[in-house]
Each structure stands twice: as C-alpha cells, then as structure tokens.
Amino acid sequence: MRAWQGRDVISILDFTRDELEQLFAAAEEMEEKLSRGKPPRLLEGRIVALAFFEPSTRTRLSFEAAVKRLGGETIGFSGEEATSLAKGENLADTIRMLDSYADLIVMRHRYEGAALYAAEIAEHPLINAGDGRQHHPTQAMLDLYTVRKLFGTVDGLVYGVLGDLRYGRAASSFILSLTLYRPSKVYLISPRLLRVRPEVRMVLEESGVRFVETESLEEVLPELDVLYVTRIQRERFPDPQEYEKVRGSYRVTLDLLERLAKPDLKVLHPLPRVDEIDYRVDGSRYAAYFLQARLGVPVRMALVSLVLGVWP
Amino acid sequence: MRAWQGRDVISILDFTRDELEQLFAAAEEMEEKLSRGKPPRLLEGRIVALAFFEPSTRTRLSFEAAVKRLGGETIGFSGEEATSLAKGENLADTIRMLDSYADLIVMRHRYEGAALYAAEIAEHPLINAGDGRQHHPTQAMLDLYTVRKLFGTVDGLVYGVLGDLRYGRAASSFILSLTLYRPSKVYLISPRLLRVRPEVRMVLEESGVRFVETESLEEVLPELDVLYVTRIQRERFPDPQEYEKVRGSYRVTLDLLERLAKPDLKVLHPLPRVDEIDYRVDGSRYAAYFLQARLGVPVRMALVSLVLGVWP
Amino acid sequence: MRAWQGRDVISILDFTRDELEQLFAAAEEMEEKLSRGKPPRLLEGRIVALAFFEPSTRTRLSFEAAVKRLGGETIGFSGEEATSLAKGENLADTIRMLDSYADLIVMRHRYEGAALYAAEIAEHPLINAGDGRQHHPTQAMLDLYTVRKLFGTVDGLVYGVLGDLRYGRAASSFILSLTLYRPSKVYLISPRLLRVRPEVRMVLEESGVRFVETESLEEVLPELDVLYVTRIQRERFPDPQEYEKVRGSYRVTLDLLERLAKPDLKVLHPLPRVDEIDYRVDGSRYAAYFLQARLGVPVRMALVSLVLGVWP
C-alpha cells in the first residue's frame, strides 16, 4: 500500500482496494466530525488551487466546501475566465503558476490526459476533477462510498450503469472502479451508439468482473441492487428522432421502479440531471442521489487531508 | 417573539418590530466590535452559500464581508455562471446541492417567490437577498437601522420614498418595513406609471400608516425628515421623452435640497445610483447613503449570527 | 523614511531605496515562514478587496494567496463581472463601497491615473495592481527582490529590458525602479515603435543611470547580467510583416543564450509569455522567471502586512 501523502489522483485505477478503504475510513471520520459541528482546522494556512478549465458547479463547490470546512483556503478560476486564460498562455505555465501559489491543485480540463500532463509539471500533488471522457476519480470515490454506506459493502451486488457510457466520464470511472471490487454482475445499459469505449471494456474483461451489455433497462431492472443513471446528451445523436426514442426508453420513473425494481434498489446519479430521473422518484425509497451528492464533501475532506499529509 | 435560530428570511413582514429591535441591538454590538478591530470568530468552520442567480455586487460583497469578518467562509456563484447553471438544472436540484454543502443559503433571483420556494426545499435556513420586484428584506433591515442610527428612532418621522415604487424591490421593502413602525407620514413620490403595486398599498392601508401618493417631489420636500431615493429605469417607459421628463424632475441636487429641505433631512439610497442624486450632494450634511451602505455589513453580521444561532 | 502603515502604493517611485529594503527584509522573513510550513495568522479577521477592472489571473491569484496564507480574507470581482459593474456605476461609488467593506483595496484598471484617483477617495490604503501603461509597482517590487536574491544586490549589474517598452507597464515599472538603485548600465532593447515613453526617459535622465536605447538584442546580450523580457503584442504594429520581423529577432532561445550570454545571465519575465522565450530555456541555468513568479507571494505578504500595520 502506497502512502497517500504527496500523491497525485489521476485515475481511480491508480488506487488499490485497500487504499480506497483507508480513504473511506477517513471519510467516515470526517462525516462524523461534520455532523457533530466544527470539524478540526487541519488545513489552516493551506491553499488549494481550483483550476476549472471546464465549467463546473457541483464538483468545484464540493471541493471548495471540503477545503473550507477544514479551515483551508482556495484560489482559482472557472468557466469564462478559464477560457480567456487558456487563450493567452500555455497550460504548463498556468500550472507552474498555481503550483507556486498553492499546496495542492484540483483541476478539470476537457482534454484527456491533461491532468496527467499537469501532474508531471507540478511539484505539489494534483487531483483530477475530470479530464475528457474517461477519468473523474473523485466522483468514483464518492460513488463507491455511497454504495458502501447504503449496503455495507460494494461486493456481491448487481449493478446497472445506464446512459452515455461512451462519453460520460462519471459512468466510465464508476465502471472502472467496480473492477477493484467483486460485484456480482454489472449491466452496461446504453444505446448502441453510446456503449463503453474499448479501453474500458478491456479493463472489465481483464478484471474478471461479470458484465453484460444491453440496450434494455426494463429487462435487467428486476435484478439490480444499484442503478447508476447518467445523462444522455442530444448532441451525441446524428438523428434527433433517434435521440427522442432513446431518451424516452431510459427515463427512470417511479412507476417503472415500483413495477419492476427490487424494494431495496438504490438509484444513483452524479448530477446534474436533465429529465432522466422523474422528480417523483426524489422522495421515494429508491432515491440515493441527494445523499450521494452530500457525501462528496466528507470524501473530498478525507482525500485532501490524506494527500496533504495532515491526516490521520 | 419567535426565535431567530434556524429561521428563513423571506420578507420583511415576516418579522415583528420586537424581533427587528433584537436584530438591531446585535448589529450595534457588531458595529462596535468592527470598530475596535477584530470581531469574534463566531462563524469559524461555517459555510454560507451565496447563490446569486441575478448579478449583484453590493449585496453579495456585503454578505461576503459580513461572513468573513466573523471567520466564516462562503461558496457560491453569481452572474454569468449562474445563467449557465440555470440552463442546465432545475432550481430545486441546485438548492439541494447548496443545502448539502453549506449551513445557510443567501439567494437572489429574478422571479418573485423563488426565495420562498427555495426555502421550502432547503433544510438549512435561507435568506432572500432579493427576489423579483417586491422583497429585499435585508436591504430594509439596514435601511431601518440607518434611520434609527441617524434619528434615534424610526417612529414619528416624515418619510418620502422617491422613484420607481412599482418595480423597485428596495423601495417596496422599505415601504413595507415602515408599516411595522409608527411613522408620522409617508409620501410615495413617483410618476403615475410607477406607483406602488396594489399589494403594497393594501398593506399600507391595513397598517393605518398615513400615506400620500404624489408626483411632485418639490411640493413635499419641505416636510420630509427622510428622503429615500431609488433609480428609475429607462426601460419602464414606453416613451423615451416621458422618461426624460420624469428623470429631470426627480433629480436630487444640492441646490434643490438647500432651497427646500429641512436642515436635518437625510437622503438614503440603496445604491448603485445612476444620476438621480447629484454628486455635489455627496459631501453635504444631507447625504446618508454611504453610511447606509457601510451599515450593511454589521446588520448582516448580526443577521447571519442570529439565524445560525451563534449569537448571543 | 515614511512609515509603511496606511500608505497607498501607486508608483514604484513613491518609495525610497531604504523603504524598499525594509520591504525586502520583511519578504525574506515571509519566505522563511512559508518554507517552514504555516506562516503566522497576521491577517485574521482582515478583508482585502480585490478590484480587478481589467482581467488578471497571475497578479490577482498572487495577492489572494498572499492574503490567505496569512489568515486574511478577500472579496472582490474581476473580468466580465467588473465590466458590467463599470457600466452601471461610477468608479468613485464602487471604490467607496469596497472601502466600507474592506481594510485594504488592491485595484487594477486600464486607465492611467485610476489608482491615484481611487486612492484619494478611499480612506483605507490602496495598492495599484496595474493601471494603464505605466505603473505596476508590486511587479517592480518582486522583480527587484528576485534580482537581489539571485545576485545579492541590485547595484552594479548590467540590465537589458527587452520588448514593448512603450505600452508594457511591467517593463516601465521595472525601468523606473532601477533609478532607485545604481545599476552599472541599462540597455533598453525594443523596436523603434515601442521605445520607452518620454516620461520614463526623463526619469532615467534625471536619475543619472547610464542607459542606452538599441534595437539589437544580439549586440548587447554578451554584456548583460539580467535580461528582462516582455511580450510584444501584434496589435501594436500597423503592418503584420513588421511584427513578424520584430518578433523573430527578439525571440530568446537557448541556442542564442549559449552562444552569446554570460554563463550567469538570468532571464526574467513578468509572465504570461507567448513565445518570446523558447520553452527549452525553462530548464536551463538562465531561467529565473518561475522563481520570480513564486517570489510574488512573499513580497506581497510583506507588502500587505506592512501597509496594514500588522508587521513587524
């Protein structure tokens, strides 16, 4: 088991199951500290740079809350500002600047590999908050943590991952993260055009995890313990009619769940959603996506603390 | 008298005079602490979400300063970023996200009722920093506090509220707030098109406050103790000539004040102004709008501390 | 020697050599504190307003990091937001607002004189983070500090300042700052169109500093101890071909340095760069620009602490 301190977080596959369990133990302590009021000021005097070259509200605010709950500070940029920055200066110089101002860099970028490249330039550790289509390791961490909290374990469950498995990095990262555990079975539910990418399928095959690709949610829904829903974007479809068809058949409604799902099925979603989960599901026993969003803060508190070496 | 802790702040009418007096007593203490140097770190480890769906600089920075003076932290978004957020996600999901990251939400939105709706979703308290045309309760709080500071009381004074009384939420909120007190008289000075809305007139009538609607500033100016000026926006007028006429007749100049006003008249303005108050008024005995802006910080320090239950 | 506390920082020429040495002594202590871990929380409870009417990432984040490293907080705006602000309200009112929320204002503006004007309005001290074409005093401070760190002194060295000496405020400020010291010689290397402005030349002449204006980098390179490179912007040239010619002849490459420069030459650059310094220089003995960027934080920590009177 490698030490957490000073480590870059690029892909969920950089971590072993034991290392993740260490993270989750720390996250549990953070959760408890949060619920009891003031968490310890572990990050006082520390600065985390938030470099969001692609706009993001949830992930950015979740990291910001995590750092600030522990008495740390953030600096950085996002969205518009990042765009104009991107025009004026090469990525390496921007990363060197942040590296000389901060103790840790959290970065989102639209190109795959950007986080790895930046991590090689920075002397301080760097956390990938999403790069391109494949990696969003901290999302996968909080997803696993949520499952573990709901079921006591990640192993032995039947998972369905629904939506855009080709371009959606949350879905890809979650699928990859399951290969570190022993799920009973993983259904990859997507339209043909949006099936998992070959690199992800290869990792699945090598891991020995049982997985099945399918286009039908209804057929597999009765077997699932966890349904991980993601957005399907209109832009992915050359034909708008094709999009409408897919969208309709993948809409998770309360009626559908009550008709076909196990009573203990839990629905996850990295959010934001458009309309792939009906609002009537929100108040039901199935909905776990708001809990999941909330758990992002303690998981990131734990992650930042471990990487900066201030915990335990 | 209801407890302040955990309370939503949607409209100034949600509060009694006694409750406001409690707030103002706390604000006085905050003012004193600010003037003596370091205020107590009452909000250490706390996070306030600033959700400005409509751009704002003054109100946002005033809340931000208030929270940070007390050792708390803020997260959030404003302007451009909020616009793109608004497109991608429904308000309820955004509020739930902020509610799970922060201890308190401060929100501005262009639709009336948005704050009330959001407060019903959020488990943490929510402060309305302006929604639509009618409510801007924290502005009214600092307005009353300013009058109280200048005259020792809110009661017994003659008020003029000038400008766009129809669409301006600062003016509406101030007028409503006066119904909680016993002003001697309230002149509502506006062009015909921009008279107070029926809902506001109804509250005035029921309250028993003596009020008079007029189009002429000059006629009533000699009677006033407080002149509350607000902007008149060109867009409200179908006819640009009509706008120019109104604008000219409502311009508060030093000459006008010296000619017609009581020597102790105080001019308030929620700011920003365009040209409705001449810059020559700034240095005069009449100008109270910069003091008013400054008092926004201690009033909001008091409000946030009361609502979060860390004061007294 | 004037006291630092409460002082505005508008131009580098507002300071004497002795005052700058006092600043640099404080910066050395800040550097040491940074390297040993947690710097003291000198700014706890203090708020610095960052008013960037012109977009900036490096200078803004450098100030933000400096303030936050010392436990202080920032509020403010930049870029887009500032633009819309600028439309709605006059500068004086905006400055008054910030002045009433914060203990110190750091301001960037595209008009010369804006900082001086704002400083006259604000009761709290104001630091100019760049106004128009001439003044960027904190950049000059960190430039001098970098030279002093590299050579043990600013005196007695041969300097070359390269690029747009007419419109570039970092170059102008650096040149002006050298007149407070006793450089052996200063070469001003630029295309004819972009020579130093008359006001700067006048200060140089009056100071008695030996300076030579030239168009050729190659001719003077062998003599230099310090080469201060700045960007040349395409927009400055009426003829694009002229631009391409200039750009090519002023490109600092590793080959050029190895062929002509002293082994101890150090290359500085205020950054961001476009392509005026080849990336192959980055890893070489000549490159001092990343160090320079890093030193911006301790210099600004010292500056803010002195101006706010919390150090020593």
CSV table of N, CA and C in Angstrom, one decimal, chain A residues 41 44-47 73-77 81 85 88-90 93 96-98 100-103, chain C residues 38 41 56-58 60-62 64-65 68-69 72-73 78 272-273 279 282 290 293-294 297:
chain,number,residue,atom,x,y,z
A,41,ARG,N,-9.5,22.1,12.3
A,41,ARG,CA,-8.9,23.0,11.3
A,41,ARG,C,-7.6,22.5,10.8
A,44,GLU,N,-5.6,24.8,8.1
A,44,GLU,CA,-5.4,26.2,8.4
A,44,GLU,C,-4.0,26.6,7.7
A,45,GLY,N,-4.0,27.7,7.0
A,45,GLY,CA,-2.8,28.2,6.4
A,45,GLY,C,-2.5,27.5,5.0
A,46,ARG,N,-3.3,26.5,4.7
A,46,ARG,CA,-3.0,25.8,3.4
A,46,ARG,C,-3.9,26.4,2.3
A,47,ILE,N,-3.4,26.3,1.1
A,47,ILE,CA,-4.1,26.8,0.0
A,47,ILE,C,-4.3,25.8,-1.1
A,73,GLU,N,-8.0,27.3,2.5
A,73,GLU,CA,-8.4,28.3,1.6
A,73,GLU,C,-8.3,27.9,0.2
A,74,THR,N,-9.1,28.4,-0.7
A,74,THR,CA,-8.9,28.1,-2.1
A,74,THR,C,-8.6,29.4,-2.9
A,75,ILE,N,-7.9,29.2,-4.0
A,75,ILE,CA,-7.8,30.3,-5.0
A,75,ILE,C,-8.1,29.6,-6.3
A,76,GLY,N,-8.3,30.4,-7.4
A,76,GLY,CA,-8.5,29.7,-8.7
A,76,GLY,C,-9.4,30.4,-9.6
A,77,PHE,N,-9.9,29.7,-10.6
A,77,PHE,CA,-10.7,30.2,-11.6
A,77,PHE,C,-11.6,29.1,-12.2
A,81,GLU,N,-13.6,32.7,-17.3
A,81,GLU,CA,-12.2,33.2,-17.0
A,81,GLU,C,-11.2,32.3,-17.5
A,85,LEU,N,-8.1,32.7,-20.2
A,85,LEU,CA,-6.8,32.3,-19.7
A,85,LEU,C,-6.2,31.3,-20.7
A,88,GLY,N,-4.5,32.8,-23.7
A,88,GLY,CA,-3.3,33.6,-23.5
A,88,GLY,C,-2.0,32.9,-23.2
A,89,GLU,N,-2.1,31.7,-22.7
A,89,GLU,CA,-1.0,31.1,-22.0
A,89,GLU,C,-1.0,29.6,-22.2
A,90,ASN,N,0.1,29.0,-22.3
A,90,ASN,CA,0.1,27.5,-22.4
A,90,ASN,C,-0.2,26.9,-21.0
A,93,ASP,N,2.6,26.7,-18.2
A,93,ASP,CA,2.9,27.9,-17.4
A,93,ASP,C,1.8,28.2,-16.4
A,96,ARG,N,2.4,25.8,-13.5
A,96,ARG,CA,3.5,26.2,-12.7
A,96,ARG,C,3.2,27.4,-11.8
A,97,MET,N,2.4,28.3,-12.3
A,97,MET,CA,1.9,29.5,-11.5
A,97,MET,C,1.1,28.9,-10.3
A,98,LEU,N,0.1,28.1,-10.6
A,98,LEU,CA,-0.7,27.6,-9.5
A,98,LEU,C,0.2,26.8,-8.5
A,100,SER,N,3.1,27.3,-7.7
A,100,SER,CA,4.0,28.1,-6.8
A,100,SER,C,3.2,28.9,-5.8
A,101,TYR,N,1.8,29.0,-6.0
A,101,TYR,CA,1.0,29.7,-5.1
A,101,TYR,C,0.3,28.8,-4.1
A,102,ALA,N,0.1,27.5,-4.5
A,102,ALA,CA,-0.8,26.6,-3.7
A,102,ALA,C,-0.1,25.4,-3.2
A,103,ASP,N,-0.7,24.6,-2.3
A,103,ASP,CA,-0.1,23.4,-1.8
A,103,ASP,C,-0.7,22.2,-2.5
C,38,LYS,N,3.5,26.7,8.3
C,38,LYS,CA,2.5,27.7,8.5
C,38,LYS,C,3.0,29.0,8.8
C,41,ARG,N,-0.8,34.0,11.5
C,41,ARG,CA,-2.1,34.4,11.0
C,41,ARG,C,-2.2,35.9,11.3
C,56,SER,N,-7.1,39.7,-14.9
C,56,SER,CA,-5.8,39.3,-14.5
C,56,SER,C,-5.9,38.0,-13.8
C,57,THR,N,-5.0,37.0,-14.0
C,57,THR,CA,-5.0,35.8,-13.3
C,57,THR,C,-3.8,35.8,-12.3
C,58,ARG,N,-2.6,36.0,-12.8
C,58,ARG,CA,-1.4,35.9,-12.0
C,58,ARG,C,-1.4,36.9,-10.9
C,60,ARG,N,-3.7,38.7,-9.6
C,60,ARG,CA,-4.9,38.5,-8.7
C,60,ARG,C,-4.7,37.3,-7.7
C,61,LEU,N,-4.3,36.2,-8.3
C,61,LEU,CA,-4.1,35.0,-7.5
C,61,LEU,C,-2.9,35.1,-6.6
C,62,SER,N,-1.9,35.9,-7.0
C,62,SER,CA,-0.7,36.1,-6.2
C,62,SER,C,-1.1,36.9,-4.9
C,64,GLU,N,-4.1,37.1,-3.7
C,64,GLU,CA,-5.1,36.3,-3.0
C,64,GLU,C,-4.4,35.2,-2.1
C,65,ALA,N,-3.3,34.6,-2.7
C,65,ALA,CA,-2.6,33.6,-2.0
C,65,ALA,C,-1.8,34.3,-0.8
C,68,LYS,N,-4.3,35.1,2.0
C,68,LYS,CA,-4.9,33.9,2.6
C,68,LYS,C,-3.8,33.1,3.4
C,69,ARG,N,-2.6,33.1,2.9
C,69,ARG,CA,-1.5,32.5,3.6
C,69,ARG,C,-1.4,33.1,5.0
C,72,GLY,N,-5.9,36.0,6.3
C,72,GLY,CA,-6.8,37.0,5.9
C,72,GLY,C,-7.8,36.5,4.8
C,73,GLU,N,-8.8,37.4,4.5
C,73,GLU,CA,-9.8,37.0,3.5
C,73,GLU,C,-9.8,38.0,2.4
C,78,SER,N,-13.6,40.4,-10.8
C,78,SER,CA,-12.6,40.5,-11.9
C,78,SER,C,-13.3,40.3,-13.2
C,272,PRO,N,2.2,36.5,-18.1
C,272,PRO,CA,2.4,35.3,-19.1
C,272,PRO,C,3.2,35.7,-20.3
C,273,ARG,N,3.8,34.6,-20.8
C,273,ARG,CA,4.6,34.8,-22.1
C,273,ARG,C,3.8,34.3,-23.2
C,279,TYR,N,10.6,27.5,-24.9
C,279,TYR,CA,10.5,26.6,-23.8
C,279,TYR,C,11.7,25.8,-23.4
C,282,ASP,N,13.5,27.0,-20.3
C,282,ASP,CA,12.9,26.8,-19.0
C,282,ASP,C,13.8,26.0,-18.0
C,290,PHE,N,10.4,31.6,-13.3
C,290,PHE,CA,9.4,30.8,-12.5
C,290,PHE,C,9.7,31.2,-11.0
C,293,ALA,N,8.1,34.5,-10.4
C,293,ALA,CA,6.6,34.3,-10.1
C,293,ALA,C,6.3,33.9,-8.7
C,294,ARG,N,7.1,32.9,-8.3
C,294,ARG,CA,6.9,32.3,-6.9
C,294,ARG,C,7.2,33.4,-5.9
C,297,VAL,N,4.5,36.0,-4.1
C,297,VAL,CA,3.7,35.7,-2.9
C,297,VAL,C,4.4,36.3,-1.6
